[in-house]
Amino acid sequence: MPYNTQKNEPKYVSKLEAPSFFSLQRTRTIRGHSDIVKTLGWNCSGSRLASGSADHTLRIWNPDKLELRYSTELKGHGSSVDYLSWDPTHSDRLASVGKDKTIRIWDYRGL
């Protein structure tokens, strides 16, 4: 992996521009789950935000349009979704872990 080698900057693996959503507001509340959110994560390109909940679902959000109608609900876990992780090499794939003792691999392109 390429590392930053600039003398005046700290070392980091990669640097991404923040989504335009962050330039407009400091905080924003989004609603879509019917129970508490247990996990949250950005994809590797910063173009999508995923949330996992005790309501047994994941949601994929568009950070520029944080409204329920612009989100995608993913169902498949039989209990709380406790962890999620996006594929660091592909912005459309993520894995989720549920309290139902299952790991699910999702490909957003097929949804």
Short mmCIF file of N, CA and C in Angstrom, two decimals:
data_model
loop_
_atom_site.label_atom_id
_atom_site.label_comp_id
_atom_site.label_asym_id
_atom_site.label_seq_id
_atom_site.Cartn_x
_atom_site.Cartn_y
_atom_site.Cartn_z
N MET A 1 0.83 -1.18 0.00
CA MET A 1 0.00 0.00 0.00
C MET A 1 0.87 1.24 0.00
N PRO A 2 0.49 2.26 -0.75
CA PRO A 2 1.29 3.48 -0.73
C PRO A 2 1.08 4.25 0.57
N TYR A 3 2.16 4.75 1.10
CA TYR A 3 2.10 5.55 2.32
C TYR A 3 2.48 6.98 2.01
N ASN A 4 1.95 7.90 2.78
CA ASN A 4 2.32 9.30 2.65
C ASN A 4 3.76 9.45 3.12
N THR A 5 4.57 10.13 2.34
CA THR A 5 5.97 10.33 2.71
C THR A 5 6.32 11.81 2.84
N GLN A 6 5.33 12.67 2.86
CA GLN A 6 5.58 14.11 3.02
C GLN A 6 6.21 14.36 4.39
N LYS A 7 7.22 15.22 4.44
CA LYS A 7 7.93 15.47 5.69
C LYS A 7 7.08 16.17 6.74
N ASN A 8 6.22 17.07 6.33
CA ASN A 8 5.46 17.87 7.29
C ASN A 8 4.10 17.29 7.64
N GLU A 9 3.77 16.12 7.13
CA GLU A 9 2.47 15.52 7.41
C GLU A 9 2.66 14.18 8.10
N PRO A 10 1.71 13.81 8.97
CA PRO A 10 1.80 12.48 9.61
C PRO A 10 1.63 11.38 8.57
N LYS A 11 2.16 10.22 8.87
CA LYS A 11 2.02 9.09 7.95
C LYS A 11 0.60 8.57 7.97
N TYR A 12 0.10 8.19 6.83
CA TYR A 12 -1.21 7.58 6.71
C TYR A 12 -1.21 6.70 5.48
N VAL A 13 -2.12 5.74 5.45
CA VAL A 13 -2.18 4.80 4.33
C VAL A 13 -2.81 5.45 3.12
N SER A 14 -3.91 6.12 3.29
CA SER A 14 -4.56 6.80 2.17
C SER A 14 -5.32 8.01 2.69
N LYS A 15 -5.66 8.88 1.79
CA LYS A 15 -6.34 10.11 2.16
C LYS A 15 -7.53 10.28 1.23
N LEU A 16 -8.73 10.47 1.80
CA LEU A 16 -9.95 10.65 1.02
C LEU A 16 -10.55 12.00 1.31
N GLU A 17 -11.19 12.57 0.32
CA GLU A 17 -11.95 13.79 0.53
C GLU A 17 -13.23 13.43 1.27
N ALA A 18 -13.64 14.25 2.21
CA ALA A 18 -14.89 14.02 2.93
C ALA A 18 -16.06 14.25 1.98
N PRO A 19 -17.12 13.46 2.10
CA PRO A 19 -18.30 13.69 1.26
C PRO A 19 -18.81 15.11 1.43
N SER A 20 -19.41 15.65 0.39
CA SER A 20 -19.88 17.04 0.41
C SER A 20 -20.87 17.29 1.55
N PHE A 21 -21.53 16.25 2.01
CA PHE A 21 -22.48 16.38 3.13
C PHE A 21 -21.83 17.06 4.32
N PHE A 22 -20.56 16.76 4.59
CA PHE A 22 -19.89 17.30 5.77
C PHE A 22 -19.53 18.77 5.64
N SER A 23 -19.45 19.29 4.44
CA SER A 23 -19.10 20.69 4.28
C SER A 23 -20.26 21.61 4.61
N LEU A 24 -21.47 21.08 4.68
CA LEU A 24 -22.65 21.91 4.88
C LEU A 24 -23.15 21.94 6.32
N GLN A 25 -22.98 20.85 7.06
CA GLN A 25 -23.55 20.76 8.39
C GLN A 25 -22.58 20.07 9.33
N ARG A 26 -22.69 20.43 10.60
CA ARG A 26 -21.84 19.78 11.59
C ARG A 26 -22.44 18.47 12.08
N THR A 27 -23.74 18.44 12.29
CA THR A 27 -24.41 17.20 12.70
C THR A 27 -25.73 17.07 11.96
N ARG A 28 -26.17 15.84 11.89
CA ARG A 28 -27.46 15.58 11.25
C ARG A 28 -28.01 14.29 11.83
N THR A 29 -29.28 14.28 12.13
CA THR A 29 -29.95 13.09 12.64
C THR A 29 -30.68 12.43 11.49
N ILE A 30 -30.47 11.14 11.34
CA ILE A 30 -31.19 10.38 10.32
C ILE A 30 -31.97 9.28 11.02
N ARG A 31 -33.15 9.03 10.52
CA ARG A 31 -34.01 8.02 11.14
C ARG A 31 -34.41 6.99 10.09
N GLY A 32 -34.43 5.73 10.51
CA GLY A 32 -34.81 4.68 9.59
C GLY A 32 -34.96 3.33 10.25
N HIS A 33 -34.24 3.12 11.34
CA HIS A 33 -34.33 1.86 12.07
C HIS A 33 -35.44 1.97 13.13
N SER A 34 -36.02 0.82 13.47
CA SER A 34 -37.06 0.80 14.49
C SER A 34 -36.53 0.44 15.87
N ASP A 35 -35.21 0.22 15.98
CA ASP A 35 -34.57 -0.08 17.26
C ASP A 35 -33.19 0.57 17.25
N ILE A 36 -32.42 0.39 18.31
CA ILE A 36 -31.14 1.08 18.42
C ILE A 36 -30.16 0.66 17.33
N VAL A 37 -29.32 1.60 16.92
CA VAL A 37 -28.25 1.33 15.96
C VAL A 37 -27.06 0.81 16.75
N LYS A 38 -26.51 -0.33 16.32
CA LYS A 38 -25.43 -0.98 17.05
C LYS A 38 -24.08 -0.83 16.36
N THR A 39 -24.09 -0.57 15.03
CA THR A 39 -22.85 -0.49 14.29
C THR A 39 -23.03 0.45 13.11
N LEU A 40 -21.92 1.04 12.68
CA LEU A 40 -21.96 2.05 11.63
C LEU A 40 -20.63 2.03 10.89
N GLY A 41 -20.64 2.26 9.58
CA GLY A 41 -19.38 2.30 8.85
C GLY A 41 -19.52 2.91 7.47
N TRP A 42 -18.46 3.62 7.05
CA TRP A 42 -18.37 4.20 5.70
C TRP A 42 -17.70 3.20 4.77
N ASN A 43 -18.11 3.21 3.49
CA ASN A 43 -17.40 2.38 2.52
C ASN A 43 -16.07 3.04 2.17
N CYS A 44 -15.22 2.32 1.43
CA CYS A 44 -13.86 2.79 1.18
C CYS A 44 -13.79 4.07 0.36
N SER A 45 -14.82 4.40 -0.39
CA SER A 45 -14.80 5.62 -1.20
C SER A 45 -15.53 6.78 -0.52
N GLY A 46 -16.17 6.53 0.62
CA GLY A 46 -16.91 7.58 1.31
C GLY A 46 -18.24 7.91 0.66
N SER A 47 -18.69 7.05 -0.25
CA SER A 47 -19.93 7.34 -0.98
C SER A 47 -21.17 6.71 -0.35
N ARG A 48 -20.98 5.82 0.62
CA ARG A 48 -22.11 5.18 1.29
C ARG A 48 -21.80 4.99 2.77
N LEU A 49 -22.87 5.05 3.55
CA LEU A 49 -22.79 4.82 4.98
C LEU A 49 -23.73 3.66 5.29
N ALA A 50 -23.25 2.67 6.05
CA ALA A 50 -24.09 1.53 6.43
C ALA A 50 -24.33 1.58 7.93
N SER A 51 -25.53 1.19 8.33
CA SER A 51 -25.87 1.09 9.75
C SER A 51 -26.52 -0.25 10.01
N GLY A 52 -26.19 -0.85 11.14
CA GLY A 52 -26.78 -2.11 11.56
C GLY A 52 -27.51 -1.90 12.87
N SER A 53 -28.63 -2.59 13.05
CA SER A 53 -29.50 -2.30 14.18
C SER A 53 -29.99 -3.54 14.91
N ALA A 54 -30.50 -3.30 16.11
CA ALA A 54 -31.16 -4.35 16.88
C ALA A 54 -32.49 -4.74 16.25
N ASP A 55 -32.95 -4.00 15.23
CA ASP A 55 -34.19 -4.36 14.53
C ASP A 55 -33.97 -5.44 13.47
N HIS A 56 -32.76 -6.05 13.45
CA HIS A 56 -32.39 -7.17 12.57
C HIS A 56 -32.05 -6.73 11.15
N THR A 57 -31.92 -5.43 10.89
CA THR A 57 -31.66 -4.96 9.53
C THR A 57 -30.40 -4.12 9.45
N LEU A 58 -29.92 -4.00 8.21
CA LEU A 58 -28.89 -3.02 7.87
C LEU A 58 -29.55 -2.00 6.96
N ARG A 59 -29.01 -0.80 6.93
CA ARG A 59 -29.44 0.21 5.97
C ARG A 59 -28.21 0.79 5.32
N ILE A 60 -28.31 1.00 4.01
CA ILE A 60 -27.26 1.67 3.26
C ILE A 60 -27.78 3.06 2.94
N TRP A 61 -27.02 4.07 3.31
CA TRP A 61 -27.43 5.47 3.17
C TRP A 61 -26.57 6.19 2.14
N ASN A 62 -27.17 7.10 1.42
CA ASN A 62 -26.47 8.03 0.54
C ASN A 62 -26.16 9.26 1.40
N PRO A 63 -24.89 9.59 1.65
CA PRO A 63 -24.59 10.70 2.56
C PRO A 63 -25.05 12.06 2.05
N ASP A 64 -25.31 12.19 0.76
CA ASP A 64 -25.81 13.45 0.23
C ASP A 64 -27.32 13.58 0.33
N LYS A 65 -28.01 12.45 0.57
CA LYS A 65 -29.48 12.45 0.67
C LYS A 65 -29.87 11.56 1.85
N LEU A 66 -29.66 12.04 3.05
CA LEU A 66 -29.90 11.24 4.24
C LEU A 66 -31.37 11.24 4.64
N GLU A 67 -32.18 10.71 3.77
CA GLU A 67 -33.61 10.54 4.04
C GLU A 67 -33.94 9.07 3.85
N LEU A 68 -34.92 8.59 4.60
CA LEU A 68 -35.29 7.18 4.57
C LEU A 68 -35.56 6.69 3.15
N ARG A 69 -36.24 7.48 2.34
CA ARG A 69 -36.60 7.02 1.00
C ARG A 69 -35.39 6.81 0.09
N TYR A 70 -34.24 7.40 0.44
CA TYR A 70 -33.04 7.21 -0.36
C TYR A 70 -32.14 6.12 0.21
N SER A 71 -32.58 5.44 1.25
CA SER A 71 -31.79 4.37 1.84
C SER A 71 -32.27 3.01 1.32
N THR A 72 -31.41 2.02 1.48
CA THR A 72 -31.75 0.65 1.09
C THR A 72 -31.72 -0.22 2.33
N GLU A 73 -32.80 -0.95 2.58
CA GLU A 73 -32.88 -1.84 3.74
C GLU A 73 -32.42 -3.24 3.34
N LEU A 74 -31.54 -3.82 4.13
CA LEU A 74 -31.05 -5.18 3.90
C LEU A 74 -31.57 -6.07 5.02
N LYS A 75 -32.30 -7.11 4.65
CA LYS A 75 -32.86 -8.05 5.62
C LYS A 75 -32.22 -9.41 5.42
N GLY A 76 -32.08 -10.16 6.50
CA GLY A 76 -31.52 -11.50 6.40
C GLY A 76 -31.07 -12.05 7.74
N HIS A 77 -30.77 -11.17 8.68
CA HIS A 77 -30.37 -11.64 10.00
C HIS A 77 -31.61 -11.97 10.83
N GLY A 78 -31.48 -12.98 11.69
CA GLY A 78 -32.59 -13.38 12.54
C GLY A 78 -32.59 -12.70 13.89
N SER A 79 -31.60 -11.83 14.11
CA SER A 79 -31.53 -11.08 15.36
C SER A 79 -30.70 -9.82 15.12
N SER A 80 -30.30 -9.19 16.18
CA SER A 80 -29.57 -7.92 16.13
C SER A 80 -28.35 -7.99 15.22
N VAL A 81 -28.11 -6.94 14.44
CA VAL A 81 -26.89 -6.80 13.64
C VAL A 81 -25.90 -6.03 14.50
N ASP A 82 -24.85 -6.72 14.95
CA ASP A 82 -23.94 -6.13 15.93
C ASP A 82 -22.69 -5.50 15.33
N TYR A 83 -22.24 -5.97 14.18
CA TYR A 83 -21.02 -5.45 13.56
C TYR A 83 -21.18 -5.45 12.05
N LEU A 84 -20.50 -4.51 11.41
CA LEU A 84 -20.41 -4.52 9.96
C LEU A 84 -19.04 -4.01 9.56
N SER A 85 -18.62 -4.43 8.38
CA SER A 85 -17.34 -3.97 7.85
C SER A 85 -17.42 -3.95 6.34
N TRP A 86 -17.06 -2.82 5.75
CA TRP A 86 -17.01 -2.71 4.29
C TRP A 86 -15.72 -3.35 3.79
N ASP A 87 -15.76 -3.90 2.60
CA ASP A 87 -14.57 -4.41 1.92
C ASP A 87 -13.65 -3.21 1.65
N PRO A 88 -12.41 -3.23 2.13
CA PRO A 88 -11.53 -2.08 1.92
C PRO A 88 -11.07 -1.92 0.47
N THR A 89 -11.33 -2.92 -0.37
CA THR A 89 -10.89 -2.84 -1.77
C THR A 89 -12.04 -2.65 -2.75
N HIS A 90 -13.28 -2.68 -2.26
CA HIS A 90 -14.43 -2.57 -3.16
C HIS A 90 -15.56 -1.83 -2.46
N SER A 91 -16.01 -0.74 -3.04
CA SER A 91 -16.97 0.15 -2.37
C SER A 91 -18.40 -0.37 -2.33
N ASP A 92 -18.67 -1.53 -2.95
CA ASP A 92 -20.04 -2.07 -2.97
C ASP A 92 -20.23 -3.32 -2.11
N ARG A 93 -19.18 -3.81 -1.47
CA ARG A 93 -19.30 -5.04 -0.69
C ARG A 93 -19.09 -4.78 0.79
N LEU A 94 -19.93 -5.46 1.60
CA LEU A 94 -19.76 -5.38 3.04
C LEU A 94 -20.16 -6.69 3.68
N ALA A 95 -19.70 -6.88 4.91
CA ALA A 95 -20.04 -8.06 5.69
C ALA A 95 -20.71 -7.59 6.98
N SER A 96 -21.65 -8.39 7.46
CA SER A 96 -22.32 -8.07 8.72
C SER A 96 -22.35 -9.31 9.60
N VAL A 97 -22.34 -9.08 10.90
CA VAL A 97 -22.36 -10.15 11.89
C VAL A 97 -23.57 -9.92 12.79
N GLY A 98 -24.36 -10.98 12.95
CA GLY A 98 -25.56 -10.86 13.78
C GLY A 98 -25.46 -11.68 15.04
N LYS A 99 -26.29 -11.33 15.98
CA LYS A 99 -26.38 -12.09 17.23
C LYS A 99 -26.92 -13.49 16.96
N ASP A 100 -27.48 -13.71 15.76
CA ASP A 100 -27.97 -15.03 15.36
C ASP A 100 -26.83 -15.97 14.95
N LYS A 101 -25.58 -15.52 15.19
CA LYS A 101 -24.37 -16.31 14.92
C LYS A 101 -24.13 -16.52 13.44
N THR A 102 -24.56 -15.57 12.61
CA THR A 102 -24.31 -15.66 11.17
C THR A 102 -23.49 -14.47 10.70
N ILE A 103 -22.72 -14.71 9.67
CA ILE A 103 -22.01 -13.66 8.95
C ILE A 103 -22.64 -13.60 7.57
N ARG A 104 -23.02 -12.43 7.16
CA ARG A 104 -23.62 -12.27 5.83
C ARG A 104 -22.72 -11.37 5.00
N ILE A 105 -22.52 -11.76 3.75
CA ILE A 105 -21.74 -10.97 2.80
C ILE A 105 -22.74 -10.35 1.82
N TRP A 106 -22.68 -9.04 1.66
CA TRP A 106 -23.62 -8.31 0.82
C TRP A 106 -22.87 -7.65 -0.33
N ASP A 107 -23.48 -7.64 -1.50
CA ASP A 107 -22.94 -6.90 -2.65
C ASP A 107 -24.01 -5.90 -3.06
N TYR A 108 -23.75 -4.64 -2.84
CA TYR A 108 -24.74 -3.59 -3.07
C TYR A 108 -25.17 -3.51 -4.54
N ARG A 109 -24.31 -3.92 -5.46
CA ARG A 109 -24.64 -3.86 -6.89
C ARG A 109 -25.83 -4.74 -7.24
N GLY A 110 -26.04 -5.81 -6.49
CA GLY A 110 -27.12 -6.74 -6.79
C GLY A 110 -28.42 -6.45 -6.06
N LEU A 111 -28.49 -5.33 -5.38
CA LEU A 111 -29.69 -5.02 -4.58
C LEU A 111 -30.61 -4.08 -5.30
#
